[in-house]
Coordinates of C-alpha atoms in Angstrom, one line a residue:
Q1 CA -24.7 15.8 -18.1
V2 CA -21.6 13.9 -17.1
Q3 CA -22.2 11.4 -14.3
L4 CA -19.7 9.8 -11.9
V5 CA -20.8 7.0 -9.7
E6 CA -18.6 5.7 -6.8
S7 CA -18.7 2.2 -5.4
G8 CA -16.7 -0.1 -3.2
G9 CA -17.0 1.7 0.2
G10 CA -17.9 -0.1 3.3
L11 CA -17.0 -1.0 6.9
V12 CA -13.6 -2.5 7.4
Q13 CA -11.2 -3.1 10.2
A14 CA -7.9 -1.3 10.6
G15 CA -5.2 -2.9 8.5
E16 CA -7.6 -4.2 5.8
S17 CA -7.9 -3.0 2.2
L18 CA -10.6 -1.6 0.0
R19 CA -10.8 -0.9 -3.7
L20 CA -13.0 2.1 -4.7
S21 CA -14.3 2.5 -8.2
C22 CA -15.6 5.5 -10.1
A23 CA -17.7 4.8 -13.1
A24 CA -18.1 7.6 -15.6
S25 CA -21.0 8.1 -18.1
I26 CA -18.4 9.2 -20.7
S27 CA -15.0 7.9 -21.6
I28 CA -12.6 8.4 -18.7
F29 CA -10.1 9.5 -21.2
S30 CA -12.2 12.6 -21.9
F31 CA -11.2 14.0 -18.6
K32 CA -8.1 16.1 -18.2
A33 CA -7.6 14.6 -14.8
M34 CA -9.6 12.6 -12.3
A35 CA -9.2 12.4 -8.6
W36 CA -10.5 11.0 -5.4
Y37 CA -11.3 13.3 -2.5
R38 CA -12.5 12.4 1.0
Q39 CA -14.4 14.3 3.7
A40 CA -14.4 13.2 7.3
P41 CA -17.1 14.4 9.7
G42 CA -16.4 18.0 10.7
N43 CA -13.5 18.4 8.2
E44 CA -13.2 19.9 4.8
R45 CA -13.0 17.8 1.7
E46 CA -9.4 16.9 0.9
L47 CA -7.6 15.5 -2.0
V48 CA -6.5 11.8 -1.6
A49 CA -5.1 11.0 -5.1
S50 CA -5.3 12.2 -8.6
I51 CA -4.3 11.0 -12.1
T52 CA -3.9 13.1 -15.2
A53 CA -4.7 12.2 -18.8
G54 CA -0.9 11.7 -19.1
R55 CA -1.1 9.2 -16.3
T56 CA 0.8 11.4 -13.8
T57 CA -0.3 10.5 -10.3
N58 CA -0.3 12.5 -7.1
Y59 CA -1.1 11.4 -3.6
S60 CA -1.7 13.2 -0.3
D61 CA 1.0 12.6 2.3
S62 CA -1.5 10.8 4.5
V63 CA -2.0 8.0 2.0
K64 CA 1.3 7.9 0.1
G65 CA 2.6 4.4 0.0
R66 CA -0.8 2.9 0.9
A67 CA -2.9 4.0 -2.0
T68 CA -2.8 3.5 -5.7
I69 CA -5.0 5.4 -8.2
S70 CA -5.4 3.8 -11.7
R71 CA -7.6 3.8 -14.7
D72 CA -9.3 0.7 -16.0
M73 CA -10.0 1.1 -19.7
A74 CA -12.1 -2.0 -20.0
R75 CA -14.4 -1.0 -17.2
N76 CA -14.2 2.7 -17.9
T77 CA -13.5 3.4 -14.2
V78 CA -10.9 5.2 -12.1
D79 CA -10.1 3.1 -9.1
L80 CA -8.5 3.8 -5.8
Q81 CA -6.8 0.8 -4.0
M82 CA -6.3 1.6 -0.4
N83 CA -4.2 -0.7 1.8
T84 CA -3.4 -0.9 5.5
L85 CA -6.4 1.3 6.2
K86 CA -6.5 3.4 9.4
P87 CA -9.4 4.8 11.4
D88 CA -8.3 8.3 10.1
D89 CA -9.2 7.1 6.6
T90 CA -12.8 7.1 7.6
G91 CA -15.0 9.5 5.5
I92 CA -17.0 9.9 2.4
Y93 CA -14.9 9.4 -0.7
Y94 CA -15.8 11.4 -3.7
C95 CA -14.7 11.0 -7.3
S96 CA -14.2 14.0 -9.5
G97 CA -13.3 14.6 -13.1
A98 CA -12.0 17.8 -14.7
L99 CA -13.5 18.6 -18.1
G100 CA -12.3 21.8 -19.7
G101 CA -13.6 24.5 -17.4
S102 CA -15.9 22.4 -15.3
V103 CA -15.6 19.7 -12.7
A104 CA -17.9 16.8 -12.3
W105 CA -18.5 15.1 -8.9
G106 CA -20.0 11.9 -7.8
Q107 CA -22.3 11.4 -4.9
G108 CA -19.7 9.7 -2.7
T109 CA -19.2 6.4 -1.0
Q110 CA -18.8 5.9 2.7
V111 CA -15.7 4.3 4.0
T112 CA -15.6 3.5 7.7
V113 CA -12.5 2.0 9.3
S114 CA -12.9 0.6 12.8
S115 CA -9.9 0.2 15.2

């Protein structure tokens, strides 16, 4: 069973930065695409950023210009660098990976941005 483990969350102040990492139990290059989602209290889970096997990236309008998704081959992780964080960025951040007809999810990491 494929496992994804997120790390890097925490409590930060508005304007600060965080780098989230998603470690996979298999090569990250096995995935057709990987993505970061977030879920704020009372809201649905929403896509934050994604990266395909061909390195095409996509960002939600809410983080465009403030976030960068990347793959680290040496660490076998998919990372999300978030800058100039806002209170609206608060939520649980989940990593996902698309494999053929299935999608693997991590357990999530909490990000809290105080104003």
